[in-house]
Short mmCIF file of C-alpha atoms in Angstrom, two decimals:
data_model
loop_
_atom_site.label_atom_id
_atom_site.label_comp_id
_atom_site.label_asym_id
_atom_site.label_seq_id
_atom_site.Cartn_x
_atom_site.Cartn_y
_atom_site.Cartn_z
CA UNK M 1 47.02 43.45 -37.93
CA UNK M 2 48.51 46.93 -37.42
CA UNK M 3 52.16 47.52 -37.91
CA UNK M 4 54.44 50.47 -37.36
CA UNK M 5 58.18 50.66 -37.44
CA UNK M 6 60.91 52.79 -37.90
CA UNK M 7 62.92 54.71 -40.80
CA UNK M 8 65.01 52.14 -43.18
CA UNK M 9 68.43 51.76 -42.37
CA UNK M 10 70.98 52.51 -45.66
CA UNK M 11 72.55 48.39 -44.71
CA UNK M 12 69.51 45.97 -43.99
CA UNK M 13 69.17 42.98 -42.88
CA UNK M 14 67.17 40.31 -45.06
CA UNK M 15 66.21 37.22 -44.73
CA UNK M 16 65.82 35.63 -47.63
CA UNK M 17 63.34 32.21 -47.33
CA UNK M 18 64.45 28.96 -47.92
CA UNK M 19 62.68 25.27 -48.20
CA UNK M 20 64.34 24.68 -45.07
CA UNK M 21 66.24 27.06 -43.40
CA UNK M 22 66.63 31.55 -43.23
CA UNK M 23 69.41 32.54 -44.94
CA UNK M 24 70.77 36.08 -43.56
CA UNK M 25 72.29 38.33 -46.51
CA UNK M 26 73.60 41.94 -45.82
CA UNK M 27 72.66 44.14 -48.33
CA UNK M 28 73.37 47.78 -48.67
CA UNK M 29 71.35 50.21 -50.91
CA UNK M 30 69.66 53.24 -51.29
CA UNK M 31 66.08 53.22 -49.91
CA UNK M 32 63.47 52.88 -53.55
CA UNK M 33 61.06 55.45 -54.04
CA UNK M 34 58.71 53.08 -55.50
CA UNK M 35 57.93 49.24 -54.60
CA UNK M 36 58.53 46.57 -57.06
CA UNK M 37 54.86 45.37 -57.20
CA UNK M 38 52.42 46.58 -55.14
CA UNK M 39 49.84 44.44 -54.89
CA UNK M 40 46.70 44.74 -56.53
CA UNK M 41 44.01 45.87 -54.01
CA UNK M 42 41.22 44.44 -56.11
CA UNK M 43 42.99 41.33 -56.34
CA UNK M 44 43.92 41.12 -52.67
CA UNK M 45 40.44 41.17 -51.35
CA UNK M 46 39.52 37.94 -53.24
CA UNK M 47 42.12 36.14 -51.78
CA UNK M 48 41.81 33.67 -48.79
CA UNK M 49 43.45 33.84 -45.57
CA UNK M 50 45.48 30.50 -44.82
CA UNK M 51 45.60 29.16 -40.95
CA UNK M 52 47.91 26.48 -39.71
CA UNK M 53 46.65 25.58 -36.84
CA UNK M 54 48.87 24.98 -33.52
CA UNK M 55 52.36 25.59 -35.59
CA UNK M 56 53.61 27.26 -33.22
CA UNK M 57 54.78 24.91 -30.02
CA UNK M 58 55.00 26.18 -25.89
CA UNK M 59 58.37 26.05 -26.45
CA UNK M 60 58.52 28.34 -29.42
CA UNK M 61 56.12 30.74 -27.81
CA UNK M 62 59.02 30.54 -24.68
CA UNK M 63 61.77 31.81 -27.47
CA UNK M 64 59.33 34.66 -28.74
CA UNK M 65 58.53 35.88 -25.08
CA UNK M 66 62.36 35.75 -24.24
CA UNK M 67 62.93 38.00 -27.13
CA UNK M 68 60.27 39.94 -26.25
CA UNK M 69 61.57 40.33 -22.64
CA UNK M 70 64.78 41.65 -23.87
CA UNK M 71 63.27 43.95 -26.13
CA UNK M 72 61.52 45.61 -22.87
CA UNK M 73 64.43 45.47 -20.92
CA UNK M 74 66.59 47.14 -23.87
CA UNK M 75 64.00 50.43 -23.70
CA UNK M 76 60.94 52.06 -23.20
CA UNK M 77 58.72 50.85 -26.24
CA UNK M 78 57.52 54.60 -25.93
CA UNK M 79 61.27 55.65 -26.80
CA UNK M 80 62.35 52.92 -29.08
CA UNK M 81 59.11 53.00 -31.21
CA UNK M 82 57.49 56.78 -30.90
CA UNK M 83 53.93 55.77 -32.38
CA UNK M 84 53.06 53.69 -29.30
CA UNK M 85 52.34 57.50 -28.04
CA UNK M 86 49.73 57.36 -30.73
CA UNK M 87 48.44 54.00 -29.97
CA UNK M 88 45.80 53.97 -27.80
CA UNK M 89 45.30 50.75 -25.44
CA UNK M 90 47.88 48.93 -27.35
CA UNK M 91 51.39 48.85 -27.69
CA UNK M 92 54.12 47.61 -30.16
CA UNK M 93 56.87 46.39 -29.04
CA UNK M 94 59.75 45.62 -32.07
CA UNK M 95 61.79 42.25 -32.54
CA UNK M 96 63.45 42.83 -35.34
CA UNK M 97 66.34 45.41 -36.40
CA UNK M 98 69.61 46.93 -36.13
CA UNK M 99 69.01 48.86 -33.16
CA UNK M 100 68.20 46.22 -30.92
CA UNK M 101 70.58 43.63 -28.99
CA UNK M 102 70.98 40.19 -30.29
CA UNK M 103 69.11 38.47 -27.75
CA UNK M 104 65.83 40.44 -28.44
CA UNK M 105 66.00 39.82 -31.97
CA UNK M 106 63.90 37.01 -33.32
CA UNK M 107 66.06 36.77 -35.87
CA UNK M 108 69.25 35.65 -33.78
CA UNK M 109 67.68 34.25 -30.97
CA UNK M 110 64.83 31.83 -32.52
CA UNK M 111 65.44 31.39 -36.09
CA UNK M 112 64.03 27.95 -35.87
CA UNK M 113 60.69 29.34 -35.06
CA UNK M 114 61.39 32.59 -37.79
CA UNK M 115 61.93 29.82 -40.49
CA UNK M 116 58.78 27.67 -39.48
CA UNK M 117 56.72 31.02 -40.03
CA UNK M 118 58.11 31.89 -43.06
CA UNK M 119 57.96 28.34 -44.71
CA UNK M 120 54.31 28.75 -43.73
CA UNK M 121 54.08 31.63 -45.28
CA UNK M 122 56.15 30.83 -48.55
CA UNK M 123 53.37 27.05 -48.71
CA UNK M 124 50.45 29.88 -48.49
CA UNK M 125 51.69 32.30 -51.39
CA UNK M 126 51.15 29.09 -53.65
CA UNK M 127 47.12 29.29 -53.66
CA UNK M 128 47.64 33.52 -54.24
CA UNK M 129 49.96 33.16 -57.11
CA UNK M 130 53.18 33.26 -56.40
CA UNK M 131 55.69 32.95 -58.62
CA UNK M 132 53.16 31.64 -61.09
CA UNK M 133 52.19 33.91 -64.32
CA UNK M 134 48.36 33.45 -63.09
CA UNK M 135 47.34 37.54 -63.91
CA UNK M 136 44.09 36.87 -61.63
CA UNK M 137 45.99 35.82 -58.66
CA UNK M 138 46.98 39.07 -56.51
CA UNK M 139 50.83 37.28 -56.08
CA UNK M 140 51.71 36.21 -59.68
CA UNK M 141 54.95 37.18 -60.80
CA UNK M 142 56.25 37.57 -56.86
CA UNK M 143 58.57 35.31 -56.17
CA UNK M 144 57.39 34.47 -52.31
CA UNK M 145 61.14 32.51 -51.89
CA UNK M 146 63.27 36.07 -52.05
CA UNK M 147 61.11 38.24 -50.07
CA UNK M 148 62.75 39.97 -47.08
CA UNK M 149 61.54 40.73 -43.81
CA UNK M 150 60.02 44.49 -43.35
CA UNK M 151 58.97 44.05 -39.17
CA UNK M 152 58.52 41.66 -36.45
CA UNK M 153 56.36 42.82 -33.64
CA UNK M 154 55.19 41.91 -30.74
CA UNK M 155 51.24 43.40 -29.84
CA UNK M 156 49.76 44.01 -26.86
CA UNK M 157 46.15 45.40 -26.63
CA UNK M 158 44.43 46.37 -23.73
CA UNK M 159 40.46 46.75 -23.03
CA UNK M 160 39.04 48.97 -25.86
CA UNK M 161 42.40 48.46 -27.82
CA UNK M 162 41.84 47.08 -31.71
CA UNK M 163 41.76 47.88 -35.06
CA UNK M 164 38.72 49.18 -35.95
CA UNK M 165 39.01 50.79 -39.61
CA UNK M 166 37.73 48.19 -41.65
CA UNK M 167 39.72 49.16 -44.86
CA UNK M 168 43.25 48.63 -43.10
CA UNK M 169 45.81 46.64 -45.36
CA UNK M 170 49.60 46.88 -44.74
CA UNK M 171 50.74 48.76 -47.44
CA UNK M 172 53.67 47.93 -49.46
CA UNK M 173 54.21 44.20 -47.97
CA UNK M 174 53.39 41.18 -49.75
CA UNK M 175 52.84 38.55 -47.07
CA UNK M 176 51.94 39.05 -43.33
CA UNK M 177 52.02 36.72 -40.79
CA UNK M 178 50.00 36.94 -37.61
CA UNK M 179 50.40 34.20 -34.49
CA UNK M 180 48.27 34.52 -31.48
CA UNK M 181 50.87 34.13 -28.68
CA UNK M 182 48.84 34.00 -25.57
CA UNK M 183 46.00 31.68 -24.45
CA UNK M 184 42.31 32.67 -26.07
CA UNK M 185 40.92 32.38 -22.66
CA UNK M 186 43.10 34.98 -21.10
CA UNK M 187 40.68 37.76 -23.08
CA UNK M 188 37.35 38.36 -24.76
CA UNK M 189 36.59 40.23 -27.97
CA UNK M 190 39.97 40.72 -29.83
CA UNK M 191 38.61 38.48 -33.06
CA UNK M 192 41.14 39.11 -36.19
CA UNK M 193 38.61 39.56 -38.74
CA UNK M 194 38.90 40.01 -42.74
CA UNK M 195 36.65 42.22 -44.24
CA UNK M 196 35.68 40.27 -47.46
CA UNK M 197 34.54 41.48 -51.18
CA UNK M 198 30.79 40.43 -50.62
CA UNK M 199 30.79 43.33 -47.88
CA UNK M 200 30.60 40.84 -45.00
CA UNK M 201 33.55 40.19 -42.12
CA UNK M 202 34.91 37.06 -41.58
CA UNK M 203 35.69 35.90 -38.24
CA UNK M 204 38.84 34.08 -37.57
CA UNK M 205 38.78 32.85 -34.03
CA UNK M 206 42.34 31.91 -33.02
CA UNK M 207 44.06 29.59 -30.31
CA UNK M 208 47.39 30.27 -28.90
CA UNK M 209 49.80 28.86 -30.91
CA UNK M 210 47.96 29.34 -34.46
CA UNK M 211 49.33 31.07 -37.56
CA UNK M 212 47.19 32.93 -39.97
CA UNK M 213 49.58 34.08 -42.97
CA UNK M 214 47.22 36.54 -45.77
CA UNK M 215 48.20 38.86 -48.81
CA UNK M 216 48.75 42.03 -47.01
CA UNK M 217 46.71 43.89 -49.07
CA UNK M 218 43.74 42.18 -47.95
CA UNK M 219 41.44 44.39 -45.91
CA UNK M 220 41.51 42.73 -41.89
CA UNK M 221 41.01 44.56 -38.54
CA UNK M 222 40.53 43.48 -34.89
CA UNK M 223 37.49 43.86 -33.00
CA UNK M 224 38.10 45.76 -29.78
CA UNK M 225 39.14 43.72 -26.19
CA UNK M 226 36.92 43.96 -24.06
CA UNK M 227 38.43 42.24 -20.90
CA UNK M 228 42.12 41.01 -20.04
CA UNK M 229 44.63 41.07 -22.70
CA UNK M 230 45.72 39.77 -25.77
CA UNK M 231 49.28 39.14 -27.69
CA UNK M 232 50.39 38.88 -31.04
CA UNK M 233 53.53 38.14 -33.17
CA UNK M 234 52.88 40.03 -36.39
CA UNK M 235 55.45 39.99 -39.14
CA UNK M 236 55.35 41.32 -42.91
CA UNK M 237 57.33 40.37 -46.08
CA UNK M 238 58.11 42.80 -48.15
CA UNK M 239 60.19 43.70 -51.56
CA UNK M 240 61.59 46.71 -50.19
CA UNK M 241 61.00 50.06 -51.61
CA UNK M 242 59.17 52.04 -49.25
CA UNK M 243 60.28 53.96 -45.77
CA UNK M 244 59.38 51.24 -43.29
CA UNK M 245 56.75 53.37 -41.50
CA UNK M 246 54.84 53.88 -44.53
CA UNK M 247 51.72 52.03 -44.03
#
């Protein structure tokens, strides 16, 4: 899933995952040139994405939309996040950082449904490595727990909007996390897809309300919509290290 955000702030906020609950640390540094471990790209592409299905309840998706409505109503996603000019029957629409008001930040506003994700996220880094000393596994020596969050965004694509390269990978992040947010039936084409080591896509055909959580250095794209429109909550993990918009 694409992802595009703004320059690093000098004081971040991180949330740091826990078994049961986010824990919100303020931490204040100079940006990194370099990322702690970037993933291995080899190693990424043999990995499996994970899908919880239905995770995410009608009233979660109600939180997420309400932050999402305040983000709107806070500014013009053209101002607040310049690439949408770029974009091109899709926009990106942020829920996550200092610059936004507290009721259009996930983080503030839902973080029952933040922590559900990133437990999700945190059970999935177990069959990519991490934490474990497993060399083959693209996550060993990451400890999934202590990762921080890099962007939370809400998607919006239009007919003929998608993400066609089929060598994308979110560069720099360890963990993303995608959730279809509105009904299946409200669009056609749109499939997340993975493009997989034996040269072949997979297709992952989604319902509203399911997670699919992947090593962000696997290769995935979106085929294009081709009537109506469809939503998604994407957000990445990350070490830190690297100017946010660097993807």
């Amino acid at each position: 899933e694409p992802s595009t955000a703004g320059y690093v702030n000098a004081a971040v906020s991180a949330a740091t995952i826990e078994a049961e609950t986010v824990v919100v640390t303020k931490k204040k540094k100079d940006t990194e040139s370099v990322v702690p471990n970037y993933v291995d790209l080899n190693k990424a592409q043999m990995s499996r994405v994970k899908i919880s299905r239905g995770l995410i309840t009608e009233s979660d998706l109600e939180d997420i939309f309400g932050c999402h409505k305040a983000a709107l109503e806070a500014g013009d996603p053209l101002v607040t996040n310049p690439q949408n000019k770029e974009h091109k029957r899709k926009r990106c629409t942020f829920l996550h950082g200092q610059d936004l008001p507290l009721k259009a930040q996930l983080l503030s506003q839902a973080p029952r449904v933040l922590s559900k994700l990133l437990r999700a996220a945190v059970g999935a880094s177990e069959d990519w490595g991490g934490g474990s000393s497993t060399e083959a596994l693209p996550l060993a020596g990451i400890d999934c727990r202590r990762l921080s969050i890099r962007v939370v965004e809400l998607w919006e694509y239009e007919p003929g909007g998608g993400l066609v390269d089929d060598y994308h990978f979110d560069a720099g992040s360890i963990i993303t996390i995608v959730t279809l947010v509105n009904d299946e039936n409200d669009f056609s084409g749109g499939t997340f897809r993975t493009f997989e080591a034996d040269g072949n896509h997979e297709e992952h055909h989604l319902k509203r309300g399911d997670v699919v959580c992947f090593v962000s250095h696997k290769y995935h794209n979106i085929t294009p919509v081709l009537t109506g429109q469809r939503k998604s909550l994407v957000i990445e993990l990350w070490e830190g290290g690297l100017p946010m918009w660097c993807r």
